[in-house]
Amino acid sequence: MSTTRAKARKNARPEVVYHKLRELIVRGQLAPGARIVETDVASRLGVSRTPVRGALQRLNQEGYIVESPRLQQSRPMVAPLTREDAHELFFIVAEIEGLAARLAAMKPAKERDGLVKQLTAINDDFHRAAQARRQDHNKLWELDENFHRCYVEAGAGPRLMALHDAVKPQAERYERLYVSLLARDLATSVTEHRTIVRAIKSGSPDAAQEAVQTNWRNAAARLGSVIESVGERGSW
Amino acid sequence: MSTTRAKARKNARPEVVYHKLRELIVRGQLAPGARIVETDVASRLGVSRTPVRGALQRLNQEGYIVESPRLQQSRPMVAPLTREDAHELFFIVAEIEGLAARLAAMKPAKERDGLVKQLTAINDDFHRAAQARRQDHNKLWELDENFHRCYVEAGAGPRLMALHDAVKPQAERYERLYVSLLARDLATSVTEHRTIVRAIKSGSPDAAQEAVQTNWRNAAARLGSVIESVGERGSW
DNA sequence: TGGAACAGAATTGTATACAATTTCTCCGCA
DNA sequence: TGCGGAGAAATTGTATACAATTCTGTTCCA
């Protein structure tokens, strides 16, 4: 579990390599299946292989990169996007964020009030952005992300938070796919979000957990029906 | 999430360093709070710092070691054991294994039959081992571990399995504490295990998930009431 | 033509030297 | 005695050289 939360250690080189690569993978500029070569990355970013190695190992542990099933050496490549993977991943997120929502709904009413206000505001923005003539996929993704992060941060303790931080980013690639491929279907998400907010507002742990899980599981189903191996894309 | 499942790559040096250190930490021979020095480990195990670094990074990501100061260098030390940490960790395991149990309970009856037989056998062994005059803590831990692993493997897909593999080992330190400190209270566990088996046997997803979660949450509560900062222990 | 084998290139694994940073120690001084 | 600081020791960060492994392309033989 990445206990390794966003390290404050900004200038650490493995850190910047990690973020650069992760960004490229998540945005699809480094295509699923693409090979990653330590020396290339190192020379492109102007560092030696040592920090690159650290970054690669982390990306591997976090599932962005997989190792070709070779024997003695690893030969890493960008993890592919599959329907099954998306499904399982979203179900896992459903559990984690569901638990966080349950905990958030158990907070004293006073705390919940502020949270509910925030959530409502974000979801309204999300609604508007979804209805806009010219949709901004980037912004849509960010708003959805914020919505979920909001109640997770309110409910989760450090350990659950760390788990969330370890797992959730892996869903980012699929979430971006979601808003791209299902741009017209986002009204459903708005409604599901409202259900979550209501449950937290009324302080119903069971309902909150249920609502979050439903939201994610439905998303998994919707995405699964349109993801057909979004093949090679972009290069670097 | 350690997508990095137990690598078949046996002879890989980072792998053996990782396992050696992990074992020492989990068994308490490397005390919570103890500093870990790359060069020491390297010379003790007869390798250079490079593979040690890999192992250390992984142990860090998996939560076995933490970085003490917020400076520019890491200075890793063995993660301490606390009541709060145990509580949160067990609740997380409750979610993960609960989900796995739910999925296991949804398998066709034919598959479930074999599973139920296995689970019953293990739990009976566990029962006997718990009642033995001279308890073998090591064996007790292993049996409990097997019991849970059994239904998890039956129900979980690769991603959930990977998540489980990433999180569960971190609970090992607390589980061993549990069987040591609560040796006389293990009958309760046997009973809770029986409830799990019944739910899977009857193919009730809700009941199975609930039973697993109850088992872990109760364990968290029981452990929490006796864990009092099990201070420094052992050295290397 | 097809395939096996070999040579060379490409790539990762490991060790080690050096640089940067942190911690420790001990001495001076009030 | 206690505090502060300078310099030494310890420790981690980075780069790089070399070793081990895997991949690629070509040649040679059936």
XYZ file of C-alpha atoms (C1' of nucleotides) in Angstrom:
532
model
C 0.000 0.000 0.000
C 1.461 3.232 -0.935
C 2.023 4.580 2.358
C 4.204 6.688 0.234
C 1.692 9.493 0.048
C 2.490 12.493 -2.068
C 5.917 13.053 -0.703
C 6.579 16.599 0.242
C 10.088 15.936 -1.021
C 9.386 17.841 -4.212
C 12.758 17.915 -5.801
C 13.449 14.246 -5.382
C 14.348 12.990 -8.795
C 12.605 9.644 -8.641
C 9.532 11.621 -7.708
C 9.570 13.834 -10.764
C 10.336 10.905 -13.037
C 7.449 9.024 -11.479
C 5.033 11.881 -12.004
C 6.119 12.558 -15.553
C 5.766 8.950 -16.581
C 2.540 8.469 -14.712
C 1.037 11.491 -16.375
C 2.051 10.221 -19.803
C 0.533 6.833 -19.103
C -2.659 8.129 -17.584
C -3.296 10.567 -20.410
C -2.702 7.863 -22.947
C 0.353 9.442 -24.504
C 2.307 6.380 -23.576
C 0.142 3.709 -25.155
C -0.927 0.519 -23.406
C 1.510 -2.180 -24.381
C 4.312 0.259 -25.125
C 7.717 -0.821 -23.974
C 9.541 1.375 -21.520
C 13.291 1.514 -21.642
C 15.225 2.756 -18.662
C 17.950 4.344 -20.730
C 15.483 6.217 -22.932
C 13.589 7.671 -20.020
C 16.810 8.558 -18.271
C 18.277 10.429 -21.214
C 14.991 12.149 -22.071
C 14.667 13.476 -18.548
C 18.330 14.169 -18.095
C 18.971 11.907 -15.139
C 20.757 8.625 -14.666
C 19.099 5.250 -14.600
C 19.132 5.060 -10.820
C 16.228 7.405 -10.110
C 14.401 6.053 -13.151
C 14.637 2.612 -11.653
C 12.964 3.805 -8.485
C 10.148 5.427 -10.397
C 9.652 2.363 -12.556
C 9.480 0.075 -9.590
C 6.828 2.229 -8.040
C 4.823 2.418 -11.239
C 5.066 -1.327 -11.410
C 3.840 -1.818 -7.883
C 0.982 0.529 -8.555
C -0.066 -1.318 -11.652
C 0.707 1.212 -14.354
C 3.448 -0.964 -15.698
C 3.656 -4.699 -16.050
C 6.594 -6.937 -16.699
C 6.641 -9.119 -19.730
C 6.538 -12.636 -18.403
C 10.184 -13.170 -19.187
C 12.409 -15.095 -16.903
C 15.375 -13.318 -15.469
C 14.903 -9.759 -16.641
C 11.832 -7.645 -16.430
C 11.276 -5.697 -19.683
C 8.524 -3.440 -18.437
C 5.641 -2.192 -20.572
C 2.615 0.026 -20.056
C -0.241 -2.023 -18.623
C -3.022 -2.669 -21.137
C -6.597 -1.495 -20.659
C -9.156 -4.262 -20.593
C -12.805 -4.619 -19.808
C -12.162 -7.138 -17.072
C -9.545 -4.974 -15.441
C -11.814 -1.951 -15.457
C -14.616 -3.978 -13.945
C -12.594 -5.403 -11.115
C -10.867 -2.115 -10.417
C -14.111 -0.181 -10.172
C -15.510 -2.797 -7.832
C -12.513 -2.361 -5.601
C -12.891 1.403 -5.620
C -16.543 0.834 -4.795
C -15.510 -0.992 -1.629
C -12.917 1.522 -0.532
C -14.932 4.636 -1.193
C -18.060 2.920 0.070
C -16.359 2.339 3.394
C -15.169 5.938 3.466
C -18.683 7.167 2.750
C -20.051 5.006 5.545
C -17.585 6.571 7.938
C -18.344 10.049 6.647
C -22.046 9.492 7.227
C -21.299 8.604 10.842
C -19.646 11.932 11.592
C -21.484 14.452 13.764
C -24.138 16.458 11.952
C -22.118 19.617 12.218
C -19.219 18.248 10.209
C -21.549 16.632 7.731
C -23.250 19.933 6.974
C -20.119 21.494 5.563
C -19.335 18.369 3.631
C -22.802 18.231 2.133
C -22.527 21.825 0.999
C -19.246 21.140 -0.738
C -20.516 17.995 -2.387
C -23.631 19.736 -3.631
C -21.624 22.583 -5.083
C -19.243 20.269 -6.884
C -22.011 18.112 -8.243
C -23.842 21.173 -9.535
C -20.702 22.258 -11.357
C -20.403 18.751 -12.692
C -23.984 18.892 -13.885
C -23.420 22.164 -15.703
C -20.166 20.977 -17.249
C -21.892 17.838 -18.457
C -24.631 19.811 -20.139
C -22.340 22.327 -21.776
C -22.456 22.479 -25.544
C -18.738 21.939 -25.833
C -17.763 19.477 -23.093
C -14.390 19.813 -21.458
C -13.401 16.234 -20.694
C -10.528 17.302 -18.571
C -12.672 19.449 -16.378
C -15.363 16.803 -16.148
C -12.883 14.291 -14.914
C -11.534 16.716 -12.354
C -14.953 17.552 -10.980
C -15.922 13.940 -10.610
C -12.596 13.265 -8.967
C -13.116 16.125 -6.531
C -16.591 14.961 -5.661
C -15.367 11.566 -4.596
C -12.225 12.799 -2.927
C -14.316 15.131 -0.824
C -16.228 12.535 1.156
C -13.330 10.111 1.184
C -11.114 12.641 2.902
C -13.884 13.409 5.330
C -14.450 9.807 6.314
C -11.229 7.881 5.890
C -8.467 7.487 8.436
C -4.824 7.540 7.396
C -4.604 3.894 6.504
C -7.740 3.843 4.387
C -6.622 7.101 2.858
C -3.299 5.542 1.950
C -5.039 2.562 0.425
C -7.273 4.887 -1.528
C -4.307 6.846 -2.763
C -2.673 3.642 -3.870
C -5.636 2.251 -5.747
C -7.599 5.179 -7.065
C -4.996 6.618 -9.436
C -5.037 3.354 -11.314
C -8.658 4.010 -12.141
C -7.809 7.378 -13.649
C -7.094 5.935 -17.063
C -10.505 4.297 -17.091
C -12.268 7.326 -15.676
C -10.931 9.487 -18.462
C -12.073 6.899 -20.930
C -15.447 6.996 -19.251
C -16.029 10.699 -19.673
C -14.810 10.491 -23.252
C -16.819 7.518 -24.334
C -19.922 8.146 -22.278
C -20.049 11.919 -22.474
C -23.738 11.978 -23.257
C -24.676 9.669 -20.440
C -23.345 11.771 -17.590
C -26.777 12.798 -16.333
C -27.015 9.389 -14.697
C -23.858 10.102 -12.757
C -25.271 13.396 -11.533
C -28.313 11.603 -10.217
C -26.261 8.914 -8.522
C -24.131 11.578 -6.903
C -27.261 13.224 -5.532
C -28.224 9.962 -3.902
C -24.856 9.818 -2.206
C -25.193 13.360 -0.916
C -28.686 12.682 0.440
C -27.465 9.639 2.337
C -24.609 11.509 3.934
C -26.855 14.450 4.716
C -29.305 12.261 6.570
C -26.505 10.452 8.366
C -27.332 6.980 7.072
C -24.148 4.905 6.923
C -25.745 1.960 5.159
C -27.400 4.123 2.543
C -24.224 6.102 1.919
C -22.111 3.032 1.434
C -24.731 1.480 -0.783
C -25.080 4.601 -2.906
C -21.364 4.893 -3.510
C -21.049 1.241 -4.387
C -23.968 1.481 -6.777
C -22.427 4.502 -8.450
C -19.170 2.711 -9.119
C -20.666 -0.602 -10.066
C -22.989 1.038 -12.542
C -20.088 2.962 -13.979
C -18.203 -0.290 -14.370
C -21.117 -1.822 -16.227
C -21.580 1.182 -18.514
C -17.905 1.455 -19.260
C -17.569 -2.257 -19.796
C -20.157 -2.178 -22.524
C -18.185 0.309 -24.606
C -14.532 -0.348 -23.825
C -13.341 -2.431 -26.642
C -9.632 -2.632 -26.165
C -8.839 0.981 -26.878
C -5.815 0.046 -28.845
C -2.584 1.793 -29.418
C -2.703 5.482 -28.957
C -0.151 8.229 -29.015
C 3.556 7.869 -28.770
C 6.203 9.773 -27.057
C -1.072 -1.935 -4.962
C 1.452 -4.573 -5.280
C 0.463 -5.890 -8.520
C 3.860 -7.359 -8.104
C 2.601 -10.711 -6.960
C 5.041 -13.168 -5.567
C 7.467 -13.075 -8.414
C 8.393 -16.455 -9.686
C 11.831 -14.975 -10.248
C 13.199 -16.810 -7.248
C 16.825 -15.968 -7.452
C 16.319 -12.274 -7.934
C 18.381 -10.625 -5.285
C 15.985 -7.827 -4.392
C 13.441 -10.572 -3.864
C 15.472 -12.497 -1.335
C 16.461 -9.321 0.478
C 12.821 -8.305 0.591
C 11.730 -11.627 2.018
C 14.495 -11.795 4.572
C 13.786 -8.305 5.882
C 10.047 -8.768 5.792
C 10.317 -11.949 7.781
C 12.476 -10.242 10.381
C 10.008 -7.397 10.714
C 6.913 -9.534 10.793
C 8.328 -11.874 13.418
C 9.331 -8.944 15.542
C 13.049 -9.623 15.385
C 13.507 -6.224 13.852
C 11.764 -4.072 16.423
C 9.239 -1.365 15.576
C 11.092 1.901 15.460
C 14.421 0.301 14.630
C 16.494 2.093 12.060
C 17.422 0.249 8.892
C 20.687 1.045 7.212
C 21.258 0.120 3.606
C 24.925 -0.668 3.995
C 24.326 -2.883 7.026
C 21.703 -4.945 5.270
C 23.821 -5.137 2.149
C 26.922 -6.389 3.918
C 24.963 -8.786 6.134
C 23.355 -10.394 3.130
C 26.419 -10.192 0.948
C 24.998 -8.049 -1.831
C 25.487 -4.478 -2.892
C 23.219 -1.611 -1.960
C 21.417 -1.657 -5.293
C 19.192 -4.685 -4.682
C 18.753 -3.624 -1.065
C 17.382 -0.322 -2.253
C 14.785 -2.097 -4.343
C 13.707 -4.240 -1.426
C 13.552 -1.245 0.889
C 11.410 0.735 -1.475
C 8.981 -2.102 -1.718
C 8.852 -2.571 2.034
C 8.211 1.126 2.309
C 5.368 1.094 -0.160
C 3.869 -1.847 1.614
C 3.998 -0.113 4.949
C 6.529 -2.245 6.785
C 8.946 0.589 7.081
C 8.413 4.322 7.271
C 10.607 7.302 6.710
C 11.229 9.150 9.915
C 11.988 12.784 9.209
C 10.494 14.966 6.530
C 13.896 15.947 5.249
C 15.602 15.387 1.987
C 16.892 11.952 2.797
C 14.726 9.114 3.872
C 16.267 7.370 6.906
C 13.889 4.449 7.017
C 12.788 2.673 10.178
C 10.531 -0.246 11.006
C 6.930 0.931 11.219
C 5.574 1.029 14.780
C 2.586 -1.013 15.951
C -0.318 0.993 17.286
C -3.882 0.365 18.329
C -5.267 2.790 15.777
C -3.254 1.282 12.975
C -4.416 -2.231 13.842
C -8.006 -1.077 13.960
C -7.979 0.633 10.604
C -6.004 -2.139 8.970
C -8.365 -4.846 10.147
C -11.325 -2.837 8.885
C -9.711 -2.629 5.498
C -9.056 -6.345 5.442
C -12.685 -6.794 6.454
C -13.747 -4.973 3.295
C -11.430 -6.797 0.957
C -12.024 -10.271 2.272
C -15.695 -9.495 2.705
C -15.954 -8.729 -0.979
C -14.053 -11.885 -1.826
C -16.383 -13.938 0.362
C -19.387 -12.384 -1.338
C -18.020 -13.409 -4.705
C -17.153 -16.871 -3.449
C -20.701 -17.319 -2.211
C -21.975 -16.514 -5.690
C -20.056 -19.337 -7.343
C -21.980 -22.376 -8.575
C -22.878 -24.877 -5.885
C -20.480 -27.414 -7.259
C -17.451 -25.228 -6.721
C -18.687 -24.098 -3.352
C -18.943 -27.677 -2.130
C -15.240 -28.299 -2.438
C -14.483 -24.964 -0.870
C -16.755 -25.622 2.072
C -15.086 -28.962 2.690
C -11.676 -27.333 2.757
C -12.789 -24.530 5.022
C -14.411 -26.927 7.446
C -11.309 -29.074 7.613
C -9.045 -26.095 8.250
C -11.314 -24.648 10.873
C -11.485 -27.985 12.660
C -7.708 -28.110 12.755
C -7.723 -24.572 14.033
C -10.169 -25.561 16.737
C -8.007 -28.462 17.851
C -4.840 -26.370 17.794
C -6.551 -23.720 19.887
C -7.586 -26.225 22.507
C -4.241 -27.950 22.699
C -2.533 -27.910 26.053
C 0.612 -26.407 24.624
C -0.481 -23.963 21.939
C 1.709 -23.516 18.902
C 1.284 -19.862 18.005
C 3.003 -20.284 14.721
C 0.701 -23.060 13.646
C -2.353 -21.201 14.878
C -1.464 -18.207 12.795
C -0.877 -20.356 9.747
C -4.198 -22.141 10.062
C -6.116 -18.906 10.424
C -4.224 -17.515 7.469
C -5.064 -20.560 5.376
C -8.704 -20.394 6.283
C -9.049 -16.871 5.003
C -6.830 -17.356 1.986
C -8.974 -20.280 0.958
C -12.193 -18.390 0.281
C -10.369 -15.307 -0.936
C -8.632 -17.277 -3.655
C -11.907 -18.885 -4.567
C -13.776 -15.622 -4.945
C -11.333 -12.901 -5.925
C -10.275 -11.970 -9.427
C -6.688 -11.041 -10.194
C -7.020 -7.407 -9.264
C -8.725 -8.023 -5.950
C -6.230 -10.785 -5.321
C -3.390 -8.360 -5.964
C -4.929 -5.833 -3.606
C -5.318 -8.531 -0.996
C -1.724 -9.609 -1.416
C -0.643 -6.034 -0.962
C -2.647 -5.324 2.157
C -2.943 -8.585 4.025
C 0.731 -9.160 4.802
C 0.741 -5.911 6.698
C -1.771 -7.395 9.066
C 0.498 -10.321 9.786
C 2.328 -8.537 12.558
C -0.948 -7.816 14.281
C -2.339 -11.287 13.645
C 0.645 -12.855 15.344
C 0.149 -10.498 18.228
C -3.469 -11.566 18.294
C -2.817 -15.271 18.700
C -0.169 -14.521 21.312
C -2.139 -12.105 23.399
C -5.566 -13.624 22.962
C -4.627 -17.280 22.955
C -7.389 -18.226 25.355
C -10.079 -16.411 23.440
C -9.726 -18.279 20.176
C -12.951 -20.237 20.570
C -14.786 -17.125 19.462
C -12.832 -17.122 16.237
C -13.743 -20.730 15.590
C -17.399 -19.864 15.974
C -17.132 -16.855 13.689
C -15.398 -18.976 11.105
C -18.265 -21.445 11.238
C -20.674 -18.647 10.456
C -18.635 -17.763 7.397
C -18.616 -21.347 6.194
C -22.376 -21.672 6.646
C -23.011 -18.540 4.604
C -20.832 -19.719 1.745
C -22.345 -23.182 1.908
C -25.855 -21.805 1.542
C -24.771 -19.454 -1.220
C -25.761 -16.239 0.535
C -23.520 -13.413 -0.671
C -24.819 -10.879 1.832
C -24.447 -13.217 4.756
C -20.980 -14.281 3.720
C -19.731 -10.733 3.374
C -21.320 -9.776 6.658
C -19.842 -12.750 8.468
C -16.334 -12.025 7.275
C -16.591 -8.386 8.153
C -17.894 -9.204 11.596
C -15.050 -11.621 12.155
C -12.426 -9.006 11.356
C -14.100 -6.137 13.101
C -14.504 -8.150 16.267
C -10.885 -9.179 16.051
C -9.938 -5.537 15.742
C -11.927 -4.693 18.841
C -10.503 -7.564 20.868
C -6.951 -6.835 19.805
C -7.371 -3.133 20.379
C -8.279 -3.715 23.984
C -5.012 -5.494 24.734
C -2.433 -3.981 22.409
C -0.575 -1.597 24.553
C 2.271 -0.403 22.437
C 4.232 -3.626 22.367
C 7.480 -1.796 22.710
C 10.929 -2.595 21.551
C 11.573 -6.231 20.984
C 14.481 -8.198 19.695
C 17.380 -6.977 17.717
C 19.295 -8.298 14.845
C 11.751 -21.953 -48.713
C 12.098 -22.865 -43.824
C 14.313 -23.155 -39.845
C 18.228 -23.499 -36.613
C 22.162 -21.323 -34.822
C 25.183 -17.876 -34.106
C 26.842 -13.033 -33.613
C 25.996 -8.665 -32.305
C 22.987 -5.150 -30.339
C 19.962 -3.741 -26.926
C 18.459 -3.812 -22.301
C 18.278 -4.827 -17.568
C 20.926 -6.417 -13.106
C 24.681 -5.410 -9.998
C 28.513 -3.242 -7.925
C 30.953 0.694 -6.742
C 32.713 5.393 -6.598
C 31.522 9.836 -5.523
C 28.324 13.729 -4.077
C 24.903 15.614 -0.978
C 22.806 15.488 3.253
C 22.067 14.395 7.983
C 23.650 13.072 12.484
C 27.084 12.739 15.936
C 30.880 14.265 18.812
C 33.503 17.016 21.193
C 35.399 21.311 22.363
C 35.049 26.222 23.690
C 32.801 29.402 26.316
C 29.451 31.756 29.244
C 26.675 22.687 33.924
C 24.651 23.734 29.670
C 24.520 25.590 25.137
C 26.225 26.289 20.353
C 28.871 25.372 16.626
C 32.480 23.342 13.727
C 34.085 19.479 11.809
C 34.023 14.508 11.379
C 31.410 10.353 10.674
C 27.564 8.093 8.923
C 24.074 7.518 5.636
C 21.448 8.125 1.624
C 21.241 10.003 -3.444
C 23.186 9.756 -8.005
C 26.002 8.455 -11.789
C 28.448 5.152 -14.218
C 31.000 1.006 -15.467
C 30.592 -3.635 -16.159
C 28.168 -8.275 -16.160
C 24.279 -11.067 -17.413
C 20.419 -11.704 -20.103
C 17.302 -11.229 -23.912
C 16.237 -9.750 -28.477
C 17.141 -9.268 -33.536
C 18.718 -10.101 -37.770
C 21.513 -12.813 -40.853
C 23.640 -16.702 -42.611
C 23.983 -21.358 -43.657
C 22.268 -25.852 -44.366
C 18.676 -29.226 -45.396
